[in-house]
Amino acid sequence: MNKKINLFFKGIVDVLPLLIPVVPFGVIVGAIGIELGFTPLETYATSLIIFGGASQIVFLQLFSGGASSIITISSTFVVNSRHLLYGASLSEYLNKLTIGWKLLLSYLLTDQAYAVSNIYFEKNKNENLKHFYLLGSGFILWFVWQIFTIIGIFLGSIVPEELGLAYTIPLTFISLLVGYFRKFDHLIVIFTSGVLSIILYQAPLKSYIILSSFIALVLAFVLIKLKKENSI
């Protein structure tokens, strides 16, 4: 039991430096939900159910903008689809766990938890209790996210509407994109999806989001394939 607890707290300690940007992001998500007209309970439910900052903002913005349920849910799924890759990457280390453990760890698996757990798992492949490390790193991020979403909801309820918190939505996504501006092929994909979203804006059911993203992903696939062929 002591080893399980030690691994749990080691996961917490190792992921703590990565939680610094989680604090303001959680506050922003909570405040934006109120700004867009959702109730405190509805806003908090996104943190409890979706548990993903960028995808929560997409959900709140699309739903408040009148997008259909299909477009809202599918767009939220697309934003969070990277977690499928995280799960596939860690599956070789966790394949002996029960379905209950896998479901719990899948829910707690985030960018930060994956970053530290993947390194730990590679160095400790023979450790039978290593899933407690992921449990700790995932739990502390979940806990911090819930707390600061609630704080954001409270702030969103008392901040005057004239300040317009909704402007933080494009700023948030721009900050997420900054890291991709360094590579030319990334810029091509970003520019393509942006232009297509404007061209296809009148598509039915606000499907321009899915259509532009899909075409941009196809372009990314082609570019990656061409780069591999040229490097051979």
mmCIF file of C-alpha atoms in Angstrom:
data_model
loop_
_atom_site.group_PDB
_atom_site.id
_atom_site.type_symbol
_atom_site.label_atom_id
_atom_site.label_comp_id
_atom_site.label_asym_id
_atom_site.label_seq_id
_atom_site.Cartn_x
_atom_site.Cartn_y
_atom_site.Cartn_z
ATOM 1 C CA MET A 1 0.000 0.000 0.000
ATOM 2 C CA ASN A 2 2.849 2.404 0.806
ATOM 3 C CA LYS A 3 4.284 1.978 -2.682
ATOM 4 C CA LYS A 4 0.932 2.791 -4.261
ATOM 5 C CA ILE A 5 0.671 5.963 -2.191
ATOM 6 C CA ASN A 6 4.285 6.920 -2.976
ATOM 7 C CA LEU A 7 3.680 6.526 -6.720
ATOM 8 C CA PHE A 8 0.414 8.465 -6.458
ATOM 9 C CA PHE A 9 2.128 11.424 -4.786
ATOM 10 C CA LYS A 10 5.145 11.196 -7.094
ATOM 11 C CA GLY A 11 2.789 11.677 -10.025
ATOM 12 C CA ILE A 12 1.320 14.717 -8.284
ATOM 13 C CA VAL A 13 4.719 16.274 -7.546
ATOM 14 C CA ASP A 14 6.112 15.672 -11.049
ATOM 15 C CA VAL A 15 3.153 17.270 -12.817
ATOM 16 C CA LEU A 16 2.889 20.344 -10.544
ATOM 17 C CA PRO A 17 5.151 22.616 -12.684
ATOM 18 C CA LEU A 18 2.907 21.916 -15.682
ATOM 19 C CA LEU A 19 -0.194 23.098 -13.823
ATOM 20 C CA ILE A 20 0.781 26.787 -13.818
ATOM 21 C CA PRO A 21 -1.090 27.621 -17.068
ATOM 22 C CA VAL A 22 -4.033 25.440 -15.997
ATOM 23 C CA VAL A 23 -5.012 27.949 -13.296
ATOM 24 C CA PRO A 24 -5.789 30.971 -15.526
ATOM 25 C CA PHE A 25 -7.192 28.731 -18.264
ATOM 26 C CA GLY A 26 -9.698 27.211 -15.832
ATOM 27 C CA VAL A 27 -10.747 30.674 -14.671
ATOM 28 C CA ILE A 28 -11.203 31.793 -18.288
ATOM 29 C CA VAL A 29 -13.371 28.771 -19.170
ATOM 30 C CA GLY A 30 -15.626 29.318 -16.162
ATOM 31 C CA ALA A 31 -15.987 33.035 -16.833
ATOM 32 C CA ILE A 32 -16.634 32.552 -20.558
ATOM 33 C CA GLY A 33 -19.448 30.096 -19.851
ATOM 34 C CA ILE A 34 -21.262 32.744 -17.820
ATOM 35 C CA GLU A 35 -20.458 35.435 -20.390
ATOM 36 C CA LEU A 36 -22.052 33.315 -23.157
ATOM 37 C CA GLY A 37 -25.268 32.950 -21.192
ATOM 38 C CA PHE A 38 -24.919 29.531 -19.572
ATOM 39 C CA THR A 39 -25.943 28.932 -15.976
ATOM 40 C CA PRO A 40 -23.249 28.195 -13.377
ATOM 41 C CA LEU A 41 -24.393 24.559 -13.236
ATOM 42 C CA GLU A 42 -24.289 24.156 -17.023
ATOM 43 C CA THR A 43 -20.848 25.736 -17.201
ATOM 44 C CA TYR A 44 -19.471 23.567 -14.418
ATOM 45 C CA ALA A 45 -20.982 20.453 -16.029
ATOM 46 C CA THR A 46 -18.658 20.932 -19.014
ATOM 47 C CA SER A 47 -15.642 20.743 -16.687
ATOM 48 C CA LEU A 48 -17.015 17.636 -15.036
ATOM 49 C CA ILE A 49 -18.098 15.812 -18.205
ATOM 50 C CA ILE A 50 -15.849 17.074 -21.019
ATOM 51 C CA PHE A 51 -12.832 17.966 -18.832
ATOM 52 C CA GLY A 52 -10.779 19.607 -21.572
ATOM 53 C CA GLY A 53 -10.172 23.353 -21.750
ATOM 54 C CA ALA A 54 -10.057 23.943 -25.501
ATOM 55 C CA SER A 55 -12.891 21.505 -26.218
ATOM 56 C CA GLN A 56 -15.025 23.079 -23.483
ATOM 57 C CA ILE A 57 -14.624 26.500 -25.096
ATOM 58 C CA VAL A 58 -15.530 25.037 -28.501
ATOM 59 C CA PHE A 59 -18.621 23.393 -27.009
ATOM 60 C CA LEU A 60 -19.756 26.533 -25.190
ATOM 61 C CA GLN A 61 -19.168 28.828 -28.153
ATOM 62 C CA LEU A 62 -20.844 26.599 -30.751
ATOM 63 C CA PHE A 63 -23.815 25.719 -28.562
ATOM 64 C CA SER A 64 -24.421 29.358 -27.645
ATOM 65 C CA GLY A 65 -24.029 30.311 -31.317
ATOM 66 C CA GLY A 66 -26.880 28.063 -32.411
ATOM 67 C CA ALA A 67 -24.904 25.210 -33.949
ATOM 68 C CA SER A 68 -26.684 21.861 -34.183
ATOM 69 C CA SER A 69 -26.030 19.183 -31.570
ATOM 70 C CA ILE A 70 -24.247 17.006 -34.138
ATOM 71 C CA ILE A 71 -21.834 19.775 -35.146
ATOM 72 C CA THR A 72 -21.238 20.823 -31.538
ATOM 73 C CA ILE A 73 -20.503 17.290 -30.314
ATOM 74 C CA SER A 74 -18.415 16.280 -33.344
ATOM 75 C CA SER A 75 -16.352 19.488 -33.183
ATOM 76 C CA THR A 76 -15.728 18.941 -29.473
ATOM 77 C CA PHE A 77 -14.660 15.383 -30.249
ATOM 78 C CA VAL A 78 -12.255 16.550 -32.969
ATOM 79 C CA VAL A 79 -10.551 18.987 -30.592
ATOM 80 C CA ASN A 80 -10.167 16.245 -27.980
ATOM 81 C CA SER A 81 -9.221 13.496 -30.476
ATOM 82 C CA ARG A 82 -5.523 13.798 -29.612
ATOM 83 C CA HIS A 83 -6.330 11.928 -26.410
ATOM 84 C CA LEU A 84 -6.970 8.843 -28.516
ATOM 85 C CA LEU A 85 -3.296 8.975 -29.492
ATOM 86 C CA TYR A 86 -2.293 9.430 -25.863
ATOM 87 C CA GLY A 87 -4.301 6.371 -24.885
ATOM 88 C CA ALA A 88 -2.872 4.290 -27.713
ATOM 89 C CA SER A 89 0.657 5.317 -26.721
ATOM 90 C CA LEU A 90 0.175 4.283 -23.075
ATOM 91 C CA SER A 91 -1.870 1.154 -23.779
ATOM 92 C CA GLU A 92 1.197 -1.090 -23.959
ATOM 93 C CA TYR A 93 1.984 -0.218 -20.334
ATOM 94 C CA LEU A 94 -1.577 -0.533 -19.036
ATOM 95 C CA ASN A 95 -3.018 -3.434 -21.044
ATOM 96 C CA LYS A 96 -3.185 -5.745 -18.014
ATOM 97 C CA LEU A 97 -5.433 -3.438 -15.993
ATOM 98 C CA THR A 98 -9.137 -4.097 -15.469
ATOM 99 C CA ILE A 99 -11.712 -2.248 -17.563
ATOM 100 C CA GLY A 100 -12.599 -0.148 -14.508
ATOM 101 C CA TRP A 101 -9.037 1.099 -14.141
ATOM 102 C CA LYS A 102 -8.780 1.806 -17.870
ATOM 103 C CA LEU A 103 -11.981 3.864 -17.848
ATOM 104 C CA LEU A 104 -10.849 5.882 -14.821
ATOM 105 C CA LEU A 105 -7.374 6.572 -16.227
ATOM 106 C CA SER A 106 -8.832 7.442 -19.643
ATOM 107 C CA TYR A 107 -11.014 10.077 -18.001
ATOM 108 C CA LEU A 108 -8.044 11.558 -16.103
ATOM 109 C CA LEU A 109 -5.628 11.423 -19.064
ATOM 110 C CA THR A 110 -4.689 14.981 -20.077
ATOM 111 C CA ASP A 111 -1.815 16.629 -21.949
ATOM 112 C CA GLN A 112 0.155 17.237 -18.763
ATOM 113 C CA ALA A 113 -0.560 13.829 -17.203
ATOM 114 C CA TYR A 114 0.481 12.121 -20.431
ATOM 115 C CA ALA A 115 3.698 14.136 -20.690
ATOM 116 C CA VAL A 116 5.038 13.067 -17.296
ATOM 117 C CA SER A 117 3.530 9.555 -17.276
ATOM 118 C CA ASN A 118 4.933 8.587 -20.667
ATOM 119 C CA ILE A 119 8.450 9.447 -19.480
ATOM 120 C CA TYR A 120 7.966 7.580 -16.195
ATOM 121 C CA PHE A 121 6.486 4.505 -17.903
ATOM 122 C CA GLU A 122 9.374 4.264 -20.382
ATOM 123 C CA LYS A 123 11.877 4.299 -17.531
ATOM 124 C CA ASN A 124 9.898 1.892 -15.326
ATOM 125 C CA LYS A 125 8.413 -0.654 -17.729
ATOM 126 C CA ASN A 126 8.607 -3.487 -15.201
ATOM 127 C CA GLU A 127 6.851 -1.567 -12.434
ATOM 128 C CA ASN A 128 3.511 -3.321 -11.856
ATOM 129 C CA LEU A 129 1.972 -0.410 -9.951
ATOM 130 C CA LYS A 130 2.971 2.363 -12.348
ATOM 131 C CA HIS A 131 -0.670 3.192 -13.092
ATOM 132 C CA PHE A 132 -0.839 4.849 -9.659
ATOM 133 C CA TYR A 133 1.617 7.417 -11.005
ATOM 134 C CA LEU A 134 -0.816 8.324 -13.800
ATOM 135 C CA LEU A 135 -3.662 8.305 -11.291
ATOM 136 C CA GLY A 136 -1.852 10.911 -9.166
ATOM 137 C CA SER A 137 -0.832 13.188 -12.025
ATOM 138 C CA GLY A 138 -4.268 12.998 -13.607
ATOM 139 C CA PHE A 139 -6.179 13.487 -10.359
ATOM 140 C CA ILE A 140 -4.351 16.639 -9.250
ATOM 141 C CA LEU A 141 -4.950 18.293 -12.628
ATOM 142 C CA TRP A 142 -8.626 17.294 -12.486
ATOM 143 C CA PHE A 143 -8.916 18.722 -8.966
ATOM 144 C CA VAL A 144 -7.198 22.011 -9.838
ATOM 145 C CA TRP A 145 -9.287 22.355 -13.002
ATOM 146 C CA GLN A 146 -12.568 21.902 -11.135
ATOM 147 C CA ILE A 147 -11.602 24.417 -8.436
ATOM 148 C CA PHE A 148 -10.530 27.167 -10.814
ATOM 149 C CA THR A 149 -13.454 26.611 -13.154
ATOM 150 C CA ILE A 150 -15.717 27.303 -10.173
ATOM 151 C CA ILE A 151 -13.689 30.424 -9.365
ATOM 152 C CA GLY A 152 -14.083 31.541 -12.998
ATOM 153 C CA ILE A 153 -17.837 30.942 -12.802
ATOM 154 C CA PHE A 154 -18.014 33.121 -9.694
ATOM 155 C CA LEU A 155 -15.946 35.879 -11.335
ATOM 156 C CA GLY A 156 -18.010 35.662 -14.510
ATOM 157 C CA SER A 157 -21.138 36.202 -12.442
ATOM 158 C CA ILE A 158 -19.876 39.440 -10.878
ATOM 159 C CA VAL A 159 -17.801 40.978 -13.696
ATOM 160 C CA PRO A 160 -19.817 43.618 -15.622
ATOM 161 C CA GLU A 161 -20.915 42.567 -19.124
ATOM 162 C CA GLU A 162 -19.360 45.750 -20.513
ATOM 163 C CA LEU A 163 -15.889 44.253 -20.009
ATOM 164 C CA GLY A 164 -16.703 41.562 -22.590
ATOM 165 C CA LEU A 165 -14.923 38.414 -21.413
ATOM 166 C CA ALA A 166 -15.783 36.706 -24.701
ATOM 167 C CA TYR A 167 -12.749 38.345 -26.333
ATOM 168 C CA THR A 168 -10.584 35.844 -24.462
ATOM 169 C CA ILE A 169 -11.871 33.024 -26.705
ATOM 170 C CA PRO A 170 -9.844 33.984 -29.823
ATOM 171 C CA LEU A 171 -6.903 34.994 -27.625
ATOM 172 C CA THR A 172 -6.896 31.557 -26.003
ATOM 173 C CA PHE A 173 -6.831 29.725 -29.321
ATOM 174 C CA ILE A 174 -4.180 32.043 -30.740
ATOM 175 C CA SER A 175 -1.977 31.195 -27.761
ATOM 176 C CA LEU A 176 -2.489 27.487 -28.466
ATOM 177 C CA LEU A 177 -1.453 27.996 -32.100
ATOM 178 C CA VAL A 178 1.721 29.994 -31.436
ATOM 179 C CA GLY A 179 3.854 26.879 -31.046
ATOM 180 C CA TYR A 180 2.872 25.698 -34.523
ATOM 181 C CA PHE A 181 3.970 28.882 -36.299
ATOM 182 C CA ARG A 182 7.583 27.724 -36.419
ATOM 183 C CA LYS A 183 7.141 25.198 -39.231
ATOM 184 C CA PHE A 184 6.136 26.085 -42.774
ATOM 185 C CA ASP A 185 3.918 23.024 -43.313
ATOM 186 C CA HIS A 186 2.038 23.823 -40.104
ATOM 187 C CA LEU A 187 1.433 27.357 -41.361
ATOM 188 C CA ILE A 188 0.021 25.984 -44.626
ATOM 189 C CA VAL A 189 -2.482 23.805 -42.758
ATOM 190 C CA ILE A 190 -3.478 26.628 -40.378
ATOM 191 C CA PHE A 191 -3.913 29.098 -43.232
ATOM 192 C CA THR A 192 -5.881 26.580 -45.318
ATOM 193 C CA SER A 193 -8.321 25.715 -42.532
ATOM 194 C CA GLY A 194 -8.801 29.413 -41.744
ATOM 195 C CA VAL A 195 -9.528 30.400 -45.335
ATOM 196 C CA LEU A 196 -11.826 27.412 -45.897
ATOM 197 C CA SER A 197 -13.805 28.198 -42.750
ATOM 198 C CA ILE A 198 -14.566 31.630 -44.247
ATOM 199 C CA ILE A 199 -15.401 30.246 -47.705
ATOM 200 C CA LEU A 200 -17.619 27.485 -46.294
ATOM 201 C CA TYR A 201 -19.206 29.639 -43.576
ATOM 202 C CA GLN A 202 -22.669 29.360 -45.145
ATOM 203 C CA ALA A 203 -22.610 25.558 -45.140
ATOM 204 C CA PRO A 204 -25.747 24.051 -43.532
ATOM 205 C CA LEU A 205 -25.815 23.250 -39.791
ATOM 206 C CA LYS A 206 -22.617 25.296 -39.316
ATOM 207 C CA SER A 207 -20.709 22.330 -40.722
ATOM 208 C CA TYR A 208 -18.002 24.675 -42.023
ATOM 209 C CA ILE A 209 -15.984 23.849 -38.906
ATOM 210 C CA ILE A 210 -15.920 20.126 -39.643
ATOM 211 C CA LEU A 211 -15.462 20.569 -43.404
ATOM 212 C CA SER A 212 -12.564 23.019 -43.148
ATOM 213 C CA SER A 213 -10.870 20.933 -40.455
ATOM 214 C CA PHE A 214 -11.247 17.717 -42.457
ATOM 215 C CA ILE A 215 -9.805 19.244 -45.637
ATOM 216 C CA ALA A 216 -6.911 20.733 -43.653
ATOM 217 C CA LEU A 217 -6.202 17.330 -42.064
ATOM 218 C CA VAL A 218 -6.152 15.694 -45.507
ATOM 219 C CA LEU A 219 -3.683 18.350 -46.634
ATOM 220 C CA ALA A 220 -1.551 17.669 -43.542
ATOM 221 C CA PHE A 221 -1.551 13.945 -44.351
ATOM 222 C CA VAL A 222 -0.427 14.636 -47.925
ATOM 223 C CA LEU A 223 2.352 16.981 -46.760
ATOM 224 C CA ILE A 224 3.644 14.424 -44.227
ATOM 225 C CA LYS A 225 3.614 11.683 -46.852
ATOM 226 C CA LEU A 226 5.509 13.864 -49.335
ATOM 227 C CA LYS A 227 8.114 14.758 -46.706
ATOM 228 C CA LYS A 228 8.673 11.069 -45.909
ATOM 229 C CA GLU A 229 9.037 10.213 -49.599
ATOM 230 C CA ASN A 230 11.548 13.004 -50.150
ATOM 231 C CA SER A 231 13.592 11.940 -47.134
ATOM 232 C CA ILE A 232 13.961 8.371 -48.392
#
